[in-house]
CSV table of N, CA and C in Angstrom, one decimal:
chain,number,residue,atom,x,y,z
A,1,UNK,N,80.1,88.6,92.6
A,1,UNK,CA,81.4,88.8,93.2
A,1,UNK,C,81.3,89.2,94.6
A,2,UNK,N,82.1,88.6,95.5
A,2,UNK,CA,82.1,89.0,96.9
A,2,UNK,C,83.6,89.2,97.3
A,3,UNK,N,83.8,90.0,98.3
A,3,UNK,CA,85.1,90.3,98.8
A,3,UNK,C,85.2,90.2,100.3
A,4,UNK,N,86.5,90.1,100.7
A,4,UNK,CA,86.8,90.0,102.1
A,4,UNK,C,88.2,90.6,102.3
A,5,UNK,N,88.3,91.5,103.3
A,5,UNK,CA,89.6,92.0,103.6
A,5,UNK,C,90.2,91.3,104.8
A,6,UNK,N,91.4,90.8,104.6
A,6,UNK,CA,92.1,90.1,105.7
A,6,UNK,C,93.4,90.8,106.1
A,7,UNK,N,93.8,90.5,107.3
A,7,UNK,CA,95.1,90.9,107.8
A,7,UNK,C,96.1,89.9,107.4
A,8,UNK,N,97.3,90.4,107.1
A,8,UNK,CA,98.5,89.5,106.7
A,8,UNK,C,99.7,90.2,107.2
A,9,UNK,N,100.8,89.5,107.2
A,9,UNK,CA,102.1,90.1,107.6
A,9,UNK,C,102.6,91.2,106.6
A,10,UNK,N,101.9,91.3,105.4
A,10,UNK,CA,102.3,92.3,104.5
A,10,UNK,C,101.2,93.4,104.4
A,11,UNK,N,100.3,93.4,105.4
A,11,UNK,CA,99.2,94.4,105.4
A,11,UNK,C,97.9,93.8,105.1
A,12,UNK,N,96.9,94.7,105.0
A,12,UNK,CA,95.5,94.3,104.6
A,12,UNK,C,95.5,93.8,103.2
A,13,UNK,N,94.8,92.7,102.9
A,13,UNK,CA,94.7,92.2,101.5
A,13,UNK,C,93.2,92.0,101.3
A,14,UNK,N,92.8,92.4,100.1
A,14,UNK,CA,91.4,92.2,99.7
A,14,UNK,C,91.3,91.0,98.8
A,15,UNK,N,90.5,90.0,99.1
A,15,UNK,CA,90.3,88.9,98.3
A,15,UNK,C,89.0,89.0,97.6
A,16,UNK,N,88.9,88.7,96.3
A,16,UNK,CA,87.7,88.8,95.6
A,16,UNK,C,87.4,87.5,94.9
A,17,UNK,N,86.2,87.0,95.0
A,17,UNK,CA,85.9,85.7,94.4
A,17,UNK,C,84.4,85.7,93.9
A,18,UNK,N,84.2,84.7,93.0
A,18,UNK,CA,82.8,84.4,92.7
A,18,UNK,C,82.5,83.1,93.4
A,19,UNK,N,81.4,82.4,93.1
A,19,UNK,CA,81.0,81.2,93.8
A,19,UNK,C,82.0,80.0,93.6
A,20,UNK,N,82.8,80.1,92.6
A,20,UNK,CA,83.6,79.0,92.2
A,20,UNK,C,85.1,79.1,92.4
A,21,UNK,N,85.6,80.4,92.4
A,21,UNK,CA,87.1,80.5,92.4
A,21,UNK,C,87.4,81.9,92.8
A,22,UNK,N,88.7,82.1,93.3
A,22,UNK,CA,89.3,83.3,93.6
A,22,UNK,C,89.7,84.1,92.4
A,23,UNK,N,89.3,85.4,92.3
A,23,UNK,CA,89.6,86.1,91.0
A,23,UNK,C,90.7,87.2,91.2
A,24,UNK,N,90.8,87.7,92.4
A,24,UNK,CA,91.7,88.8,92.7
A,24,UNK,C,92.3,88.8,94.1
A,25,UNK,N,93.5,89.3,94.2
A,25,UNK,CA,94.1,89.7,95.5
A,25,UNK,C,94.5,91.1,95.3
A,26,UNK,N,94.0,92.0,96.1
A,26,UNK,CA,94.4,93.4,95.9
A,26,UNK,C,95.1,93.9,97.2
A,27,UNK,N,96.1,94.8,96.9
A,27,UNK,CA,96.8,95.5,98.0
A,27,UNK,C,95.9,96.6,98.5
A,28,UNK,N,96.2,97.1,99.7
A,28,UNK,CA,95.3,98.1,100.3
A,28,UNK,C,95.0,99.3,99.3
A,29,UNK,N,96.0,99.8,98.7
A,29,UNK,CA,95.7,101.0,97.8
A,29,UNK,C,95.1,100.6,96.5
A,30,UNK,N,94.9,99.3,96.3
A,30,UNK,CA,94.3,98.8,95.0
A,30,UNK,C,92.9,98.2,95.2
A,31,UNK,N,92.3,98.4,96.3
A,31,UNK,CA,91.0,97.8,96.6
A,31,UNK,C,90.0,98.4,95.6
A,32,UNK,N,90.1,97.9,94.4
A,32,UNK,CA,89.3,98.4,93.3
A,32,UNK,C,87.8,98.1,93.4
A,33,UNK,N,87.5,97.0,94.0
A,33,UNK,CA,86.1,96.5,94.2
A,33,UNK,C,85.7,97.0,95.6
A,34,UNK,N,84.9,98.0,95.6
A,34,UNK,CA,84.4,98.5,96.9
A,34,UNK,C,83.1,97.7,97.3
A,35,UNK,N,83.3,96.4,97.3
A,35,UNK,CA,82.2,95.5,97.7
A,35,UNK,C,82.1,95.4,99.2
A,36,UNK,N,81.0,95.4,99.6
A,36,UNK,CA,80.8,95.2,101.1
A,36,UNK,C,81.1,93.8,101.4
A,37,UNK,N,81.8,93.6,102.6
A,37,UNK,CA,82.1,92.3,103.0
A,37,UNK,C,80.7,91.6,103.2
A,38,UNK,N,80.6,90.5,102.6
A,38,UNK,CA,79.3,89.8,102.7
A,38,UNK,C,79.2,89.1,104.0
A,39,UNK,N,78.0,89.1,104.5
A,39,UNK,CA,77.7,88.3,105.7
A,39,UNK,C,77.5,86.8,105.3
A,40,UNK,N,77.3,86.6,104.0
A,40,UNK,CA,77.3,85.2,103.5
A,40,UNK,C,78.7,84.6,103.5
A,41,UNK,N,78.8,83.4,104.0
A,41,UNK,CA,80.0,82.7,104.0
A,41,UNK,C,80.4,82.3,102.6
A,42,UNK,N,81.7,82.4,102.3
A,42,UNK,CA,82.2,81.9,101.0
A,42,UNK,C,83.3,80.9,101.2
A,43,UNK,N,83.0,79.7,100.8
A,43,UNK,CA,84.0,78.6,100.9
A,43,UNK,C,85.3,79.0,100.2
A,44,UNK,N,85.2,79.7,99.1
A,44,UNK,CA,86.4,80.1,98.3
A,44,UNK,C,87.2,81.1,99.1
A,45,UNK,N,86.6,82.2,99.6
A,45,UNK,CA,87.3,83.2,100.4
A,45,UNK,C,87.9,82.6,101.7
A,46,UNK,N,87.1,81.8,102.3
A,46,UNK,CA,87.6,81.1,103.6
A,46,UNK,C,88.9,80.3,103.3
A,47,UNK,N,88.8,79.5,102.2
A,47,UNK,CA,89.9,78.7,101.8
A,47,UNK,C,91.1,79.5,101.4
A,48,UNK,N,90.9,80.6,100.7
A,48,UNK,CA,92.0,81.5,100.3
A,48,UNK,C,92.7,82.1,101.6
A,49,UNK,N,91.8,82.6,102.5
A,49,UNK,CA,92.4,83.1,103.7
A,49,UNK,C,93.2,82.1,104.5
A,50,UNK,N,92.6,80.9,104.6
A,50,UNK,CA,93.3,79.8,105.4
A,50,UNK,C,94.6,79.5,104.7
A,51,UNK,N,94.6,79.4,103.4
A,51,UNK,CA,95.9,79.0,102.7
A,51,UNK,C,96.9,80.1,102.8
A,52,UNK,N,96.5,81.4,102.7
A,52,UNK,CA,97.5,82.5,102.9
A,52,UNK,C,98.1,82.4,104.3
A,53,UNK,N,97.2,82.2,105.3
A,53,UNK,CA,97.7,82.0,106.7
A,53,UNK,C,98.8,80.9,106.8
A,54,UNK,N,98.5,79.8,106.2
A,54,UNK,CA,99.5,78.7,106.2
A,54,UNK,C,100.7,79.0,105.4
A,55,UNK,N,100.6,79.8,104.3
A,55,UNK,CA,101.7,80.2,103.5
A,55,UNK,C,102.6,81.1,104.4
A,56,UNK,N,102.0,82.1,105.1
A,56,UNK,CA,102.8,83.0,105.9
A,56,UNK,C,103.4,82.3,107.1
A,57,UNK,N,102.8,81.2,107.5
A,57,UNK,CA,103.4,80.4,108.6
A,57,UNK,C,104.4,79.5,108.2
A,58,UNK,N,104.6,79.4,106.8
A,58,UNK,CA,105.7,78.5,106.3
A,58,UNK,C,105.2,77.1,106.1
A,59,UNK,N,103.9,76.8,106.3
A,59,UNK,CA,103.4,75.5,106.3
A,59,UNK,C,102.8,75.1,104.9
A,60,UNK,N,102.7,76.0,104.0
A,60,UNK,CA,102.1,75.7,102.7
A,60,UNK,C,102.9,76.4,101.6
A,61,UNK,N,103.3,75.5,100.7
A,61,UNK,CA,104.2,76.0,99.6
A,61,UNK,C,103.5,76.0,98.2
A,62,UNK,N,102.4,75.4,98.1
A,62,UNK,CA,101.6,75.3,96.9
A,62,UNK,C,100.1,75.6,97.3
A,63,UNK,N,99.5,76.5,96.6
A,63,UNK,CA,98.1,76.9,96.9
A,63,UNK,C,97.2,75.9,96.1
A,64,UNK,N,96.0,75.6,96.7
A,64,UNK,CA,95.1,74.7,96.1
A,64,UNK,C,93.7,75.4,95.9
A,65,UNK,N,93.5,76.6,96.3
A,65,UNK,CA,92.2,77.3,96.1
A,65,UNK,C,92.1,77.4,94.6
A,66,UNK,N,90.9,77.2,94.1
A,66,UNK,CA,90.6,77.4,92.6
A,66,UNK,C,90.8,78.9,92.3
A,67,UNK,N,91.5,79.1,91.2
A,67,UNK,CA,91.8,80.5,90.7
A,67,UNK,C,91.1,80.7,89.4
A,68,UNK,N,90.6,82.0,89.2
A,68,UNK,CA,90.1,82.4,87.9
A,68,UNK,C,90.5,83.8,87.5
A,69,UNK,N,91.8,83.9,87.2
A,69,UNK,CA,92.2,85.3,86.8
A,69,UNK,C,91.7,85.7,85.4
A,70,UNK,N,91.3,86.9,85.3
A,70,UNK,CA,90.8,87.4,84.0
A,70,UNK,C,91.9,88.2,83.3
A,71,UNK,N,92.1,87.8,82.0
A,71,UNK,CA,93.1,88.4,81.2
A,71,UNK,C,93.1,87.9,79.8
A,72,UNK,N,94.0,88.5,79.0
A,72,UNK,CA,94.1,88.1,77.6
A,72,UNK,C,94.7,86.7,77.5
A,73,UNK,N,94.7,86.1,76.3
A,73,UNK,CA,95.3,84.7,76.1
A,73,UNK,C,96.8,84.8,76.5
A,74,UNK,N,97.5,85.9,76.0
A,74,UNK,CA,98.9,86.0,76.3
A,74,UNK,C,99.1,86.1,77.8
A,75,UNK,N,98.3,87.0,78.5
A,75,UNK,CA,98.5,87.1,80.0
A,75,UNK,C,98.3,85.8,80.7
A,76,UNK,N,97.3,85.0,80.2
A,76,UNK,CA,97.0,83.7,80.8
A,76,UNK,C,98.2,82.8,80.7
A,77,UNK,N,98.8,82.8,79.5
A,77,UNK,CA,99.9,82.0,79.2
A,77,UNK,C,101.1,82.4,80.2
A,78,UNK,N,101.3,83.6,80.4
A,78,UNK,CA,102.4,84.1,81.3
A,78,UNK,C,102.1,83.7,82.7
A,79,UNK,N,100.8,83.9,83.1
A,79,UNK,CA,100.4,83.5,84.5
A,79,UNK,C,100.5,82.0,84.8
A,80,UNK,N,100.2,81.2,83.7
A,80,UNK,CA,100.3,79.8,83.9
A,80,UNK,C,101.8,79.4,84.1
A,81,UNK,N,102.7,80.1,83.4
A,81,UNK,CA,104.1,79.8,83.5
A,81,UNK,C,104.6,80.3,84.9
A,82,UNK,N,104.1,81.4,85.4
A,82,UNK,CA,104.5,81.9,86.7
A,82,UNK,C,104.1,80.8,87.8
A,83,UNK,N,103.0,80.2,87.6
A,83,UNK,CA,102.6,79.2,88.6
A,83,UNK,C,103.5,78.0,88.8
A,84,UNK,N,104.4,77.9,87.8
A,84,UNK,CA,105.3,76.7,87.9
A,84,UNK,C,106.6,77.1,88.6
A,85,UNK,N,106.8,78.3,89.0
A,85,UNK,CA,108.0,78.7,89.8
A,85,UNK,C,107.9,78.2,91.2
A,86,UNK,N,108.8,77.4,91.6
A,86,UNK,CA,108.7,76.7,92.9
A,86,UNK,C,109.0,77.7,94.0
A,87,UNK,N,108.5,77.3,95.2
A,87,UNK,CA,108.7,78.0,96.4
A,87,UNK,C,110.2,78.2,96.7
A,88,UNK,N,110.6,79.4,97.0
A,88,UNK,CA,112.0,79.7,97.4
A,88,UNK,C,112.9,79.8,96.1
A,89,UNK,N,112.4,79.8,94.9
A,89,UNK,CA,113.2,79.9,93.7
A,89,UNK,C,112.8,81.2,93.0
A,90,UNK,N,113.6,81.7,92.2
A,90,UNK,CA,113.3,82.9,91.4
A,90,UNK,C,113.7,82.6,90.0
A,91,UNK,N,113.2,83.4,89.0
A,91,UNK,CA,113.6,83.3,87.7
A,91,UNK,C,113.5,84.7,87.0
A,92,UNK,N,114.0,84.8,85.9
A,92,UNK,CA,114.0,86.2,85.2
A,92,UNK,C,112.9,86.3,84.2
A,93,UNK,N,112.6,87.5,83.8
A,93,UNK,CA,111.6,87.7,82.8
A,93,UNK,C,112.0,87.0,81.5
A,94,UNK,N,113.3,86.9,81.2
A,94,UNK,CA,113.7,86.2,80.0
A,94,UNK,C,113.4,84.7,80.1
A,95,UNK,N,113.6,84.2,81.3
A,95,UNK,CA,113.3,82.7,81.5
A,95,UNK,C,111.8,82.5,81.3
A,96,UNK,N,110.9,83.4,81.7
A,96,UNK,CA,109.5,83.3,81.5
A,96,UNK,C,109.2,83.4,80.0
A,97,UNK,N,109.8,84.4,79.4
A,97,UNK,CA,109.5,84.6,77.9
A,97,UNK,C,110.0,83.3,77.1
A,98,UNK,N,111.1,82.8,77.5
A,98,UNK,CA,111.6,81.5,76.8
A,98,UNK,C,110.6,80.4,77.1
A,99,UNK,N,110.1,80.3,78.3
A,99,UNK,CA,109.3,79.3,78.8
A,99,UNK,C,107.9,79.2,78.1
A,100,UNK,N,107.5,80.3,77.5
A,100,UNK,CA,106.3,80.4,76.7
A,100,UNK,C,106.6,80.5,75.2
A,101,UNK,N,107.8,80.2,74.9
A,101,UNK,CA,108.3,80.1,73.5
A,101,UNK,C,108.2,81.5,72.8
A,102,UNK,N,108.4,82.6,73.5
A,102,UNK,CA,108.5,83.9,73.0
A,102,UNK,C,109.7,84.6,73.6
A,103,UNK,N,110.9,84.2,73.2
A,103,UNK,CA,112.1,84.7,73.8
A,103,UNK,C,112.4,86.1,73.7
A,104,UNK,N,111.8,86.8,72.7
A,104,UNK,CA,112.0,88.2,72.5
A,104,UNK,C,110.9,89.1,73.2
A,105,UNK,N,110.0,88.5,73.9
A,105,UNK,CA,108.8,89.2,74.4
A,105,UNK,C,109.0,89.5,75.9
A,106,UNK,N,110.2,89.9,76.3
A,106,UNK,CA,110.5,90.1,77.7
A,106,UNK,C,109.7,91.3,78.2
A,107,UNK,N,109.5,92.4,77.4
A,107,UNK,CA,108.8,93.5,77.9
A,107,UNK,C,107.3,93.2,78.0
A,108,UNK,N,106.8,92.5,77.0
A,108,UNK,CA,105.4,92.1,77.1
A,108,UNK,C,105.1,91.1,78.2
A,109,UNK,N,106.1,90.3,78.5
A,109,UNK,CA,106.0,89.4,79.7
A,109,UNK,C,105.9,90.2,81.0
A,110,UNK,N,106.8,91.2,81.0
A,110,UNK,CA,106.8,92.1,82.2
A,110,UNK,C,105.5,92.8,82.4
A,111,UNK,N,104.9,93.3,81.3
A,111,UNK,CA,103.6,93.9,81.4
A,111,UNK,C,102.5,93.0,81.8
A,112,UNK,N,102.5,91.8,81.3
A,112,UNK,CA,101.5,90.7,81.7
A,112,UNK,C,101.7,90.4,83.2
A,113,UNK,N,103.0,90.3,83.7
A,113,UNK,CA,103.2,90.0,85.1
A,113,UNK,C,102.7,91.2,85.9
A,114,UNK,N,102.9,92.4,85.5
A,114,UNK,CA,102.4,93.5,86.2
A,114,UNK,C,100.9,93.6,86.3
A,115,UNK,N,100.2,92.9,85.4
A,115,UNK,CA,98.7,92.8,85.5
A,115,UNK,C,98.2,91.6,86.2
A,116,UNK,N,99.0,90.8,86.8
A,116,UNK,CA,98.6,89.6,87.5
A,116,UNK,C,97.6,90.0,88.6
A,117,UNK,N,96.4,89.5,88.5
A,117,UNK,CA,95.4,89.9,89.4
A,117,UNK,C,95.4,89.0,90.7
A,118,UNK,N,96.3,88.1,90.8
A,118,UNK,CA,96.4,87.2,92.0
A,118,UNK,C,97.8,87.0,92.5
A,119,UNK,N,98.5,88.2,92.8
A,119,UNK,CA,99.8,88.0,93.3
A,119,UNK,C,99.8,87.2,94.6
A,120,UNK,N,101.0,86.6,94.8
A,120,UNK,CA,101.2,85.6,95.9
A,120,UNK,C,100.6,84.2,95.4
A,121,UNK,N,99.3,84.2,95.1
A,121,UNK,CA,98.8,82.9,94.6
A,121,UNK,C,99.4,82.5,93.3
A,122,UNK,N,99.6,83.5,92.4
A,122,UNK,CA,100.3,83.3,91.1
A,122,UNK,C,101.6,84.1,91.4
A,123,UNK,N,102.7,83.4,91.7
A,123,UNK,CA,103.9,84.0,92.4
A,123,UNK,C,104.7,84.9,91.5
A,124,UNK,N,104.2,86.1,91.1
A,124,UNK,CA,105.0,87.0,90.3
A,124,UNK,C,106.1,87.6,91.1
A,125,UNK,N,106.0,87.5,92.5
A,125,UNK,CA,107.1,88.1,93.3
A,125,UNK,C,108.4,87.3,93.1
A,126,UNK,N,108.3,86.1,92.5
A,126,UNK,CA,109.5,85.3,92.3
A,126,UNK,C,110.3,85.6,91.0
A,127,UNK,N,109.8,86.6,90.3
A,127,UNK,CA,110.4,87.0,89.0
A,127,UNK,C,111.3,88.2,89.3
A,128,UNK,N,112.6,88.1,88.9
A,128,UNK,CA,113.6,89.1,89.2
A,128,UNK,C,114.3,89.5,87.9
A,129,UNK,N,115.1,90.6,87.9
A,129,UNK,CA,115.8,91.0,86.7
A,129,UNK,C,116.9,89.9,86.4
A,130,UNK,N,117.4,89.9,85.1
A,130,UNK,CA,118.4,89.0,84.7
A,130,UNK,C,119.6,89.0,85.6
A,131,UNK,N,119.9,90.2,86.2
A,131,UNK,CA,121.1,90.3,87.0
A,131,UNK,C,120.7,90.0,88.5
A,132,UNK,N,119.5,89.5,88.7
A,132,UNK,CA,119.1,89.1,90.1
A,132,UNK,C,118.5,90.3,90.9
A,133,UNK,N,118.4,91.5,90.2
A,133,UNK,CA,117.9,92.6,90.9
A,133,UNK,C,116.4,92.5,91.1
A,134,UNK,N,115.9,93.2,92.2
A,134,UNK,CA,114.4,93.2,92.4
A,134,UNK,C,113.9,94.2,91.5
A,135,UNK,N,112.8,93.8,90.8
A,135,UNK,CA,112.2,94.7,89.8
A,135,UNK,C,110.8,95.0,90.3
A,136,UNK,N,110.0,95.7,89.5
A,136,UNK,CA,108.6,96.1,90.0
A,136,UNK,C,107.8,95.0,90.5
A,137,UNK,N,106.8,95.4,91.4
A,137,UNK,CA,105.9,94.4,92.0
A,137,UNK,C,104.7,95.2,92.4
A,138,UNK,N,103.5,94.7,92.1
A,138,UNK,CA,102.3,95.4,92.4
A,138,UNK,C,102.1,95.8,93.9
A,139,UNK,N,102.7,95.0,94.8
A,139,UNK,CA,102.6,95.3,96.2
A,139,UNK,C,103.7,96.2,96.7
A,140,UNK,N,104.6,96.6,95.8
A,140,UNK,CA,105.8,97.4,96.1
A,140,UNK,C,107.0,96.5,96.3
A,141,UNK,N,108.2,97.1,96.1
A,141,UNK,CA,109.4,96.4,96.2
A,141,UNK,C,109.7,95.9,97.6
A,142,UNK,N,109.3,96.6,98.6
A,142,UNK,CA,109.5,96.2,100.0
A,142,UNK,C,108.7,94.9,100.3
A,143,UNK,N,107.5,94.8,99.8
A,143,UNK,CA,106.7,93.6,100.0
A,143,UNK,C,107.3,92.4,99.2
A,144,UNK,N,107.8,92.7,98.0
A,144,UNK,CA,108.4,91.7,97.2
A,144,UNK,C,109.7,91.1,98.0
A,145,UNK,N,110.4,92.1,98.5
A,145,UNK,CA,111.6,91.7,99.3
A,145,UNK,C,111.2,90.8,100.5
A,146,UNK,N,110.1,91.2,101.2
A,146,UNK,CA,109.7,90.4,102.3
A,146,UNK,C,109.2,89.0,101.9
A,147,UNK,N,108.5,88.9,100.8
A,147,UNK,CA,108.0,87.6,100.4
A,147,UNK,C,109.2,86.7,100.0
A,148,UNK,N,110.1,87.3,99.3
A,148,UNK,CA,111.3,86.5,98.9
A,148,UNK,C,112.1,86.1,100.1
A,149,UNK,N,112.3,87.0,101.0
A,149,UNK,CA,113.0,86.6,102.3
A,149,UNK,C,112.3,85.6,103.1
A,150,UNK,N,111.0,85.7,103.1
A,150,UNK,CA,110.1,84.7,103.8
A,150,UNK,C,110.4,83.3,103.3
A,151,UNK,N,110.3,83.2,102.0
A,151,UNK,CA,110.5,81.9,101.3
A,151,UNK,C,112.0,81.4,101.4
A,152,UNK,N,112.9,82.3,101.3
A,152,UNK,CA,114.3,82.0,101.4
A,152,UNK,C,114.7,81.5,102.8
A,153,UNK,N,114.3,82.3,103.8
A,153,UNK,CA,114.6,81.9,105.2
A,153,UNK,C,114.1,80.6,105.5
A,154,UNK,N,112.9,80.3,105.1
A,154,UNK,CA,112.3,79.0,105.5
A,154,UNK,C,113.1,77.9,104.8
A,155,UNK,N,113.5,78.1,103.5
A,155,UNK,CA,114.2,77.1,102.8
A,155,UNK,C,115.6,76.9,103.4
A,156,UNK,N,116.2,77.9,103.8
A,156,UNK,CA,117.5,77.8,104.5
A,156,UNK,C,117.4,77.1,105.8
A,157,UNK,N,116.3,77.4,106.6
A,157,UNK,CA,116.1,76.8,107.9
A,157,UNK,C,115.9,75.3,107.7
A,158,UNK,N,115.0,74.9,106.7
A,158,UNK,CA,114.7,73.5,106.5
A,158,UNK,C,116.0,72.8,106.1
A,159,UNK,N,116.9,73.4,105.3
A,159,UNK,CA,118.1,72.7,104.9
A,159,UNK,C,119.0,72.5,106.0
A,160,UNK,N,119.1,73.5,106.9
A,160,UNK,CA,120.0,73.4,108.1
A,160,UNK,C,119.6,72.3,109.0
A,161,UNK,N,118.3,72.3,109.3
A,161,UNK,CA,117.8,71.3,110.3
A,161,UNK,C,117.7,69.9,109.8
A,162,UNK,N,117.7,69.7,108.5
A,162,UNK,CA,117.6,68.4,107.9
A,162,UNK,C,119.0,67.9,107.5
A,163,UNK,N,120.0,68.7,107.6
A,163,UNK,CA,121.4,68.3,107.3
A,163,UNK,C,121.9,67.3,108.2
A,164,UNK,N,122.6,66.2,107.7
A,164,UNK,CA,123.0,65.1,108.6
A,164,UNK,C,124.0,65.6,109.7
A,165,UNK,N,124.7,66.7,109.5
A,165,UNK,CA,125.6,67.2,110.5
A,165,UNK,C,124.9,67.8,111.7
A,166,UNK,N,123.6,68.1,111.5
A,166,UNK,CA,122.8,68.6,112.7
A,166,UNK,C,121.9,67.6,113.3
A,167,UNK,N,122.0,66.3,112.8
A,167,UNK,CA,121.2,65.3,113.3
A,167,UNK,C,121.4,65.1,114.8
A,168,UNK,N,122.6,65.2,115.3
A,168,UNK,CA,122.9,64.9,116.7
A,168,UNK,C,122.4,66.0,117.6
A,169,UNK,N,122.0,67.2,117.0
A,169,UNK,CA,121.4,68.2,117.8
A,169,UNK,C,120.0,68.0,118.2
A,170,UNK,N,119.3,67.1,117.5
A,170,UNK,CA,117.9,66.8,117.8
A,170,UNK,C,117.7,65.9,119.0
């Protein structure tokens, strides 16, 4: 396992990978792996850093870096479902529970989401309460709010500038 700490608009992030895939994204207070940044180049860490940069620039909506999150079969099922939530969209814990055919497992889904080792890459920030309220997030509610605003603002801007009524402005 090797790691790399990168700067981002939401603070320093620690990326952890093996030779084949990205396994963790940790927030500053969660840098659980005190791995020395390797002088050895890692294609996976470089790709993850590049894709995060493109994401924060609004140029990438779907990540392509290989991921290998470690978790139980249930957690894997939840994380696979999270990966289907589109850029700029949100859904509820109940929607996730129903999407994995366990409609009464909302609390277990919430727990699995809270253990997501690859936030942003596996977009758990897009899960909100049934009433639309912002709920827990490993990076903190303020970071969740920033990520959702980042995606929403870009979606709104794209809709405005591609609307036919604005065509004459170009």
